[in-house]
């Protein structure tokens, strides 16, 4: 039966089943007082058992490495997202400054243009008043001269 179990374990290529089969064979040979074969089969069971443990350790290490690299990627992504948010904030601030300065210059230009137009009107009004007073005085002089 143990030989049949050993063949099944070999066909499945399962280190755990191979280890258990060799332990069974070792126990059988101990019961038969064949200690040489018992030791040989026990050594093989230990070999497969340790190989199974090593495979489990390797798988666990690979799983932990994958988990670690995933968390490193998540950290890198969060840092990149933070950098992108900072860049977006800086661009927004620059845009706000640009809009503010543009509006300020437009307002300054409008106030300057308004002041220029007002001064020009006052100047024209003063000139018109001077011309009117000159004509009035000329007319009065002409009337006095005619009288």
JSON list of C-alpha atoms in Angstrom, two decimals:
[
{"chain": "A", "resi": 1, "resn": "UNK", "atom": "CA", "xyz": [0.00, 0.00, 0.00]},
{"chain": "A", "resi": 2, "resn": "UNK", "atom": "CA", "xyz": [2.84, 2.37, 0.84]},
{"chain": "A", "resi": 3, "resn": "UNK", "atom": "CA", "xyz": [4.46, 1.71, -2.54]},
{"chain": "A", "resi": 4, "resn": "UNK", "atom": "CA", "xyz": [1.14, 2.50, -4.26]},
{"chain": "A", "resi": 5, "resn": "UNK", "atom": "CA", "xyz": [0.81, 5.73, -2.19]},
{"chain": "A", "resi": 6, "resn": "UNK", "atom": "CA", "xyz": [4.37, 6.65, -3.15]},
{"chain": "A", "resi": 7, "resn": "UNK", "atom": "CA", "xyz": [3.58, 6.19, -6.87]},
{"chain": "A", "resi": 8, "resn": "UNK", "atom": "CA", "xyz": [0.44, 8.36, -6.56]},
{"chain": "A", "resi": 9, "resn": "UNK", "atom": "CA", "xyz": [2.39, 11.07, -4.70]},
{"chain": "A", "resi": 10, "resn": "UNK", "atom": "CA", "xyz": [5.11, 10.97, -7.40]},
{"chain": "A", "resi": 11, "resn": "UNK", "atom": "CA", "xyz": [2.50, 11.26, -10.16]},
{"chain": "A", "resi": 12, "resn": "UNK", "atom": "CA", "xyz": [1.00, 14.31, -8.42]},
{"chain": "A", "resi": 13, "resn": "UNK", "atom": "CA", "xyz": [4.48, 15.75, -7.76]},
{"chain": "A", "resi": 14, "resn": "UNK", "atom": "CA", "xyz": [3.37, 16.79, -4.28]},
{"chain": "A", "resi": 15, "resn": "UNK", "atom": "CA", "xyz": [6.22, 17.23, -1.82]},
{"chain": "A", "resi": 16, "resn": "UNK", "atom": "CA", "xyz": [3.79, 16.96, 1.10]},
{"chain": "A", "resi": 17, "resn": "UNK", "atom": "CA", "xyz": [2.35, 13.63, -0.09]},
{"chain": "A", "resi": 18, "resn": "UNK", "atom": "CA", "xyz": [5.82, 12.31, -0.91]},
{"chain": "A", "resi": 19, "resn": "UNK", "atom": "CA", "xyz": [7.02, 13.25, 2.57]},
{"chain": "A", "resi": 20, "resn": "UNK", "atom": "CA", "xyz": [4.05, 11.51, 4.20]},
{"chain": "A", "resi": 21, "resn": "UNK", "atom": "CA", "xyz": [4.50, 8.40, 2.02]},
{"chain": "A", "resi": 22, "resn": "UNK", "atom": "CA", "xyz": [8.18, 8.12, 2.96]},
{"chain": "A", "resi": 23, "resn": "UNK", "atom": "CA", "xyz": [7.31, 8.57, 6.66]},
{"chain": "A", "resi": 24, "resn": "UNK", "atom": "CA", "xyz": [4.80, 5.74, 6.30]},
{"chain": "A", "resi": 25, "resn": "UNK", "atom": "CA", "xyz": [7.41, 3.54, 4.63]},
{"chain": "A", "resi": 26, "resn": "UNK", "atom": "CA", "xyz": [9.92, 4.44, 7.34]},
{"chain": "A", "resi": 27, "resn": "UNK", "atom": "CA", "xyz": [7.40, 3.47, 10.05]},
{"chain": "A", "resi": 28, "resn": "UNK", "atom": "CA", "xyz": [6.72, 0.23, 8.21]},
{"chain": "A", "resi": 29, "resn": "UNK", "atom": "CA", "xyz": [10.44, -0.64, 8.04]},
{"chain": "A", "resi": 30, "resn": "UNK", "atom": "CA", "xyz": [10.84, 0.23, 11.74]},
{"chain": "A", "resi": 31, "resn": "UNK", "atom": "CA", "xyz": [8.02, -2.22, 12.52]},
{"chain": "A", "resi": 32, "resn": "UNK", "atom": "CA", "xyz": [9.86, -4.81, 10.41]},
{"chain": "A", "resi": 33, "resn": "UNK", "atom": "CA", "xyz": [13.13, -4.05, 12.28]},
{"chain": "A", "resi": 34, "resn": "UNK", "atom": "CA", "xyz": [14.77, -3.00, 9.00]},
{"chain": "A", "resi": 35, "resn": "UNK", "atom": "CA", "xyz": [16.42, 0.12, 10.39]},
{"chain": "A", "resi": 36, "resn": "UNK", "atom": "CA", "xyz": [18.65, 0.72, 7.41]},
{"chain": "A", "resi": 37, "resn": "UNK", "atom": "CA", "xyz": [15.71, 1.10, 4.99]},
{"chain": "A", "resi": 38, "resn": "UNK", "atom": "CA", "xyz": [13.74, 2.97, 7.69]},
{"chain": "A", "resi": 39, "resn": "UNK", "atom": "CA", "xyz": [16.54, 5.53, 8.00]},
{"chain": "A", "resi": 40, "resn": "UNK", "atom": "CA", "xyz": [16.85, 5.83, 4.22]},
{"chain": "A", "resi": 41, "resn": "UNK", "atom": "CA", "xyz": [13.09, 6.45, 3.82]},
{"chain": "A", "resi": 42, "resn": "UNK", "atom": "CA", "xyz": [12.98, 8.81, 6.80]},
{"chain": "A", "resi": 43, "resn": "UNK", "atom": "CA", "xyz": [15.83, 10.85, 5.29]},
{"chain": "A", "resi": 44, "resn": "UNK", "atom": "CA", "xyz": [13.89, 11.07, 2.01]},
{"chain": "A", "resi": 45, "resn": "UNK", "atom": "CA", "xyz": [10.76, 12.13, 3.92]},
{"chain": "A", "resi": 46, "resn": "UNK", "atom": "CA", "xyz": [12.76, 14.91, 5.61]},
{"chain": "A", "resi": 47, "resn": "UNK", "atom": "CA", "xyz": [14.17, 15.98, 2.22]},
{"chain": "A", "resi": 48, "resn": "UNK", "atom": "CA", "xyz": [10.69, 16.34, 0.70]},
{"chain": "A", "resi": 49, "resn": "UNK", "atom": "CA", "xyz": [9.34, 17.96, 3.86]},
{"chain": "A", "resi": 50, "resn": "UNK", "atom": "CA", "xyz": [12.11, 20.57, 3.85]},
{"chain": "A", "resi": 51, "resn": "UNK", "atom": "CA", "xyz": [11.64, 21.15, 0.14]},
{"chain": "A", "resi": 52, "resn": "UNK", "atom": "CA", "xyz": [7.94, 21.72, 0.78]},
{"chain": "A", "resi": 53, "resn": "UNK", "atom": "CA", "xyz": [8.78, 24.17, 3.59]},
{"chain": "A", "resi": 54, "resn": "UNK", "atom": "CA", "xyz": [11.31, 25.97, 1.39]},
{"chain": "A", "resi": 55, "resn": "UNK", "atom": "CA", "xyz": [8.73, 26.25, -1.41]},
{"chain": "A", "resi": 56, "resn": "UNK", "atom": "CA", "xyz": [6.24, 27.64, 1.08]},
{"chain": "A", "resi": 57, "resn": "UNK", "atom": "CA", "xyz": [8.84, 30.12, 2.33]},
{"chain": "A", "resi": 58, "resn": "UNK", "atom": "CA", "xyz": [9.72, 31.14, -1.21]},
{"chain": "A", "resi": 59, "resn": "UNK", "atom": "CA", "xyz": [6.04, 31.62, -2.02]},
{"chain": "A", "resi": 60, "resn": "UNK", "atom": "CA", "xyz": [5.56, 33.66, 1.16]},
{"chain": "A", "resi": 61, "resn": "UNK", "atom": "CA", "xyz": [8.61, 35.79, 0.36]},
{"chain": "A", "resi": 62, "resn": "UNK", "atom": "CA", "xyz": [7.32, 36.36, -3.19]},
{"chain": "A", "resi": 63, "resn": "UNK", "atom": "CA", "xyz": [3.90, 37.30, -1.81]},
{"chain": "A", "resi": 64, "resn": "UNK", "atom": "CA", "xyz": [5.47, 39.72, 0.67]},
{"chain": "A", "resi": 65, "resn": "UNK", "atom": "CA", "xyz": [7.73, 41.21, -2.01]},
{"chain": "A", "resi": 66, "resn": "UNK", "atom": "CA", "xyz": [4.70, 41.71, -4.26]},
{"chain": "A", "resi": 67, "resn": "UNK", "atom": "CA", "xyz": [2.80, 43.32, -1.39]},
{"chain": "A", "resi": 68, "resn": "UNK", "atom": "CA", "xyz": [5.79, 45.55, -0.63]},
{"chain": "A", "resi": 69, "resn": "UNK", "atom": "CA", "xyz": [6.19, 46.60, -4.26]},
{"chain": "A", "resi": 70, "resn": "UNK", "atom": "CA", "xyz": [2.44, 47.29, -4.45]},
{"chain": "A", "resi": 71, "resn": "UNK", "atom": "CA", "xyz": [2.64, 49.52, -1.40]},
{"chain": "A", "resi": 72, "resn": "UNK", "atom": "CA", "xyz": [5.72, 51.25, -2.86]},
{"chain": "A", "resi": 73, "resn": "UNK", "atom": "CA", "xyz": [3.76, 51.86, -6.07]},
{"chain": "A", "resi": 74, "resn": "UNK", "atom": "CA", "xyz": [0.82, 53.21, -4.05]},
{"chain": "A", "resi": 75, "resn": "UNK", "atom": "CA", "xyz": [3.18, 55.52, -2.17]},
{"chain": "A", "resi": 76, "resn": "UNK", "atom": "CA", "xyz": [4.74, 56.69, -5.43]},
{"chain": "A", "resi": 77, "resn": "UNK", "atom": "CA", "xyz": [1.28, 57.26, -6.93]},
{"chain": "A", "resi": 78, "resn": "UNK", "atom": "CA", "xyz": [0.17, 59.25, -3.88]},
{"chain": "A", "resi": 79, "resn": "UNK", "atom": "CA", "xyz": [3.36, 61.36, -4.09]},
{"chain": "A", "resi": 80, "resn": "UNK", "atom": "CA", "xyz": [2.75, 61.98, -7.79]},
{"chain": "A", "resi": 81, "resn": "UNK", "atom": "CA", "xyz": [-0.87, 62.91, -7.05]},
{"chain": "A", "resi": 82, "resn": "UNK", "atom": "CA", "xyz": [0.33, 65.32, -4.38]},
{"chain": "A", "resi": 83, "resn": "UNK", "atom": "CA", "xyz": [2.84, 66.84, -6.81]},
{"chain": "A", "resi": 84, "resn": "UNK", "atom": "CA", "xyz": [0.11, 67.15, -9.46]},
{"chain": "A", "resi": 85, "resn": "UNK", "atom": "CA", "xyz": [-2.16, 68.87, -6.93]},
{"chain": "A", "resi": 86, "resn": "UNK", "atom": "CA", "xyz": [0.64, 71.30, -6.05]},
{"chain": "A", "resi": 87, "resn": "UNK", "atom": "CA", "xyz": [1.31, 72.02, -9.72]},
{"chain": "A", "resi": 88, "resn": "UNK", "atom": "CA", "xyz": [-2.42, 72.56, -10.32]},
{"chain": "A", "resi": 89, "resn": "UNK", "atom": "CA", "xyz": [-2.57, 74.90, -7.33]},
{"chain": "A", "resi": 90, "resn": "UNK", "atom": "CA", "xyz": [0.45, 76.87, -8.59]},
{"chain": "A", "resi": 91, "resn": "UNK", "atom": "CA", "xyz": [-1.09, 77.14, -12.05]},
{"chain": "A", "resi": 92, "resn": "UNK", "atom": "CA", "xyz": [-4.36, 78.29, -10.54]},
{"chain": "A", "resi": 93, "resn": "UNK", "atom": "CA", "xyz": [-2.56, 80.92, -8.47]},
{"chain": "A", "resi": 94, "resn": "UNK", "atom": "CA", "xyz": [-0.61, 82.11, -11.53]},
{"chain": "A", "resi": 95, "resn": "UNK", "atom": "CA", "xyz": [-3.84, 82.27, -13.51]},
{"chain": "A", "resi": 96, "resn": "UNK", "atom": "CA", "xyz": [-5.49, 84.31, -10.75]},
{"chain": "A", "resi": 97, "resn": "UNK", "atom": "CA", "xyz": [-2.51, 86.69, -10.62]},
{"chain": "A", "resi": 98, "resn": "UNK", "atom": "CA", "xyz": [-2.57, 87.09, -14.39]},
{"chain": "A", "resi": 99, "resn": "UNK", "atom": "CA", "xyz": [-6.29, 87.80, -14.40]},
{"chain": "A", "resi": 100, "resn": "UNK", "atom": "CA", "xyz": [-5.93, 90.23, -11.49]},
{"chain": "A", "resi": 101, "resn": "UNK", "atom": "CA", "xyz": [-3.05, 92.11, -13.13]},
{"chain": "A", "resi": 102, "resn": "UNK", "atom": "CA", "xyz": [-4.89, 92.25, -16.45]},
{"chain": "A", "resi": 103, "resn": "UNK", "atom": "CA", "xyz": [-8.02, 93.61, -14.78]},
{"chain": "A", "resi": 104, "resn": "UNK", "atom": "CA", "xyz": [-5.89, 96.10, -12.85]},
{"chain": "A", "resi": 105, "resn": "UNK", "atom": "CA", "xyz": [-4.25, 97.38, -16.03]},
{"chain": "A", "resi": 106, "resn": "UNK", "atom": "CA", "xyz": [-7.61, 97.59, -17.80]},
{"chain": "A", "resi": 107, "resn": "UNK", "atom": "CA", "xyz": [-9.07, 99.50, -14.86]},
{"chain": "A", "resi": 108, "resn": "UNK", "atom": "CA", "xyz": [-6.04, 101.80, -14.73]},
{"chain": "A", "resi": 109, "resn": "UNK", "atom": "CA", "xyz": [-6.32, 102.42, -18.47]},
{"chain": "A", "resi": 110, "resn": "UNK", "atom": "CA", "xyz": [-10.05, 103.13, -18.14]},
{"chain": "A", "resi": 111, "resn": "UNK", "atom": "CA", "xyz": [-9.46, 105.59, -15.29]},
{"chain": "A", "resi": 112, "resn": "UNK", "atom": "CA", "xyz": [-6.66, 107.26, -17.26]},
{"chain": "A", "resi": 113, "resn": "UNK", "atom": "CA", "xyz": [-8.81, 107.49, -20.39]},
{"chain": "A", "resi": 114, "resn": "UNK", "atom": "CA", "xyz": [-11.69, 108.92, -18.37]},
{"chain": "A", "resi": 115, "resn": "UNK", "atom": "CA", "xyz": [-9.41, 111.52, -16.78]},
{"chain": "A", "resi": 116, "resn": "UNK", "atom": "CA", "xyz": [-7.95, 112.43, -20.19]},
{"chain": "A", "resi": 117, "resn": "UNK", "atom": "CA", "xyz": [-11.41, 112.89, -21.71]},
{"chain": "A", "resi": 118, "resn": "UNK", "atom": "CA", "xyz": [-12.55, 115.00, -18.74]},
{"chain": "A", "resi": 119, "resn": "UNK", "atom": "CA", "xyz": [-9.47, 117.25, -18.95]},
{"chain": "A", "resi": 120, "resn": "UNK", "atom": "CA", "xyz": [-9.90, 117.61, -22.68]},
{"chain": "A", "resi": 121, "resn": "UNK", "atom": "CA", "xyz": [-13.55, 118.61, -22.24]},
{"chain": "A", "resi": 122, "resn": "UNK", "atom": "CA", "xyz": [-12.63, 121.12, -19.53]},
{"chain": "A", "resi": 123, "resn": "UNK", "atom": "CA", "xyz": [-9.89, 122.51, -21.75]},
{"chain": "A", "resi": 124, "resn": "UNK", "atom": "CA", "xyz": [-12.26, 122.81, -24.70]},
{"chain": "A", "resi": 125, "resn": "UNK", "atom": "CA", "xyz": [-14.90, 124.39, -22.46]},
{"chain": "A", "resi": 126, "resn": "UNK", "atom": "CA", "xyz": [-12.38, 126.90, -21.10]},
{"chain": "A", "resi": 127, "resn": "UNK", "atom": "CA", "xyz": [-11.20, 127.68, -24.64]},
{"chain": "A", "resi": 128, "resn": "UNK", "atom": "CA", "xyz": [-14.80, 128.12, -25.79]},
{"chain": "A", "resi": 129, "resn": "UNK", "atom": "CA", "xyz": [-15.49, 130.40, -22.82]},
{"chain": "A", "resi": 130, "resn": "UNK", "atom": "CA", "xyz": [-12.37, 132.46, -23.61]},
{"chain": "A", "resi": 131, "resn": "UNK", "atom": "CA", "xyz": [-13.39, 132.74, -27.24]},
{"chain": "A", "resi": 132, "resn": "UNK", "atom": "CA", "xyz": [-16.91, 133.68, -26.23]},
{"chain": "A", "resi": 133, "resn": "UNK", "atom": "CA", "xyz": [-15.67, 136.34, -23.82]},
{"chain": "A", "resi": 134, "resn": "UNK", "atom": "CA", "xyz": [-13.24, 137.63, -26.49]},
{"chain": "A", "resi": 135, "resn": "UNK", "atom": "CA", "xyz": [-16.06, 137.87, -29.03]},
{"chain": "A", "resi": 136, "resn": "UNK", "atom": "CA", "xyz": [-18.26, 139.52, -26.42]},
{"chain": "A", "resi": 137, "resn": "UNK", "atom": "CA", "xyz": [-15.58, 142.06, -25.64]},
{"chain": "A", "resi": 138, "resn": "UNK", "atom": "CA", "xyz": [-14.97, 142.55, -29.37]},
{"chain": "A", "resi": 139, "resn": "UNK", "atom": "CA", "xyz": [-18.66, 143.05, -29.96]},
{"chain": "A", "resi": 140, "resn": "UNK", "atom": "CA", "xyz": [-18.86, 145.51, -27.08]},
{"chain": "A", "resi": 141, "resn": "UNK", "atom": "CA", "xyz": [-15.83, 147.36, -28.43]},
{"chain": "A", "resi": 142, "resn": "UNK", "atom": "CA", "xyz": [-17.38, 147.47, -31.88]},
{"chain": "A", "resi": 143, "resn": "UNK", "atom": "CA", "xyz": [-20.68, 148.76, -30.46]},
{"chain": "A", "resi": 144, "resn": "UNK", "atom": "CA", "xyz": [-18.85, 151.43, -28.42]},
{"chain": "A", "resi": 145, "resn": "UNK", "atom": "CA", "xyz": [-16.78, 152.39, -31.44]},
{"chain": "A", "resi": 146, "resn": "UNK", "atom": "CA", "xyz": [-19.87, 152.71, -33.59]},
{"chain": "A", "resi": 147, "resn": "UNK", "atom": "CA", "xyz": [-21.67, 154.80, -30.99]}
]
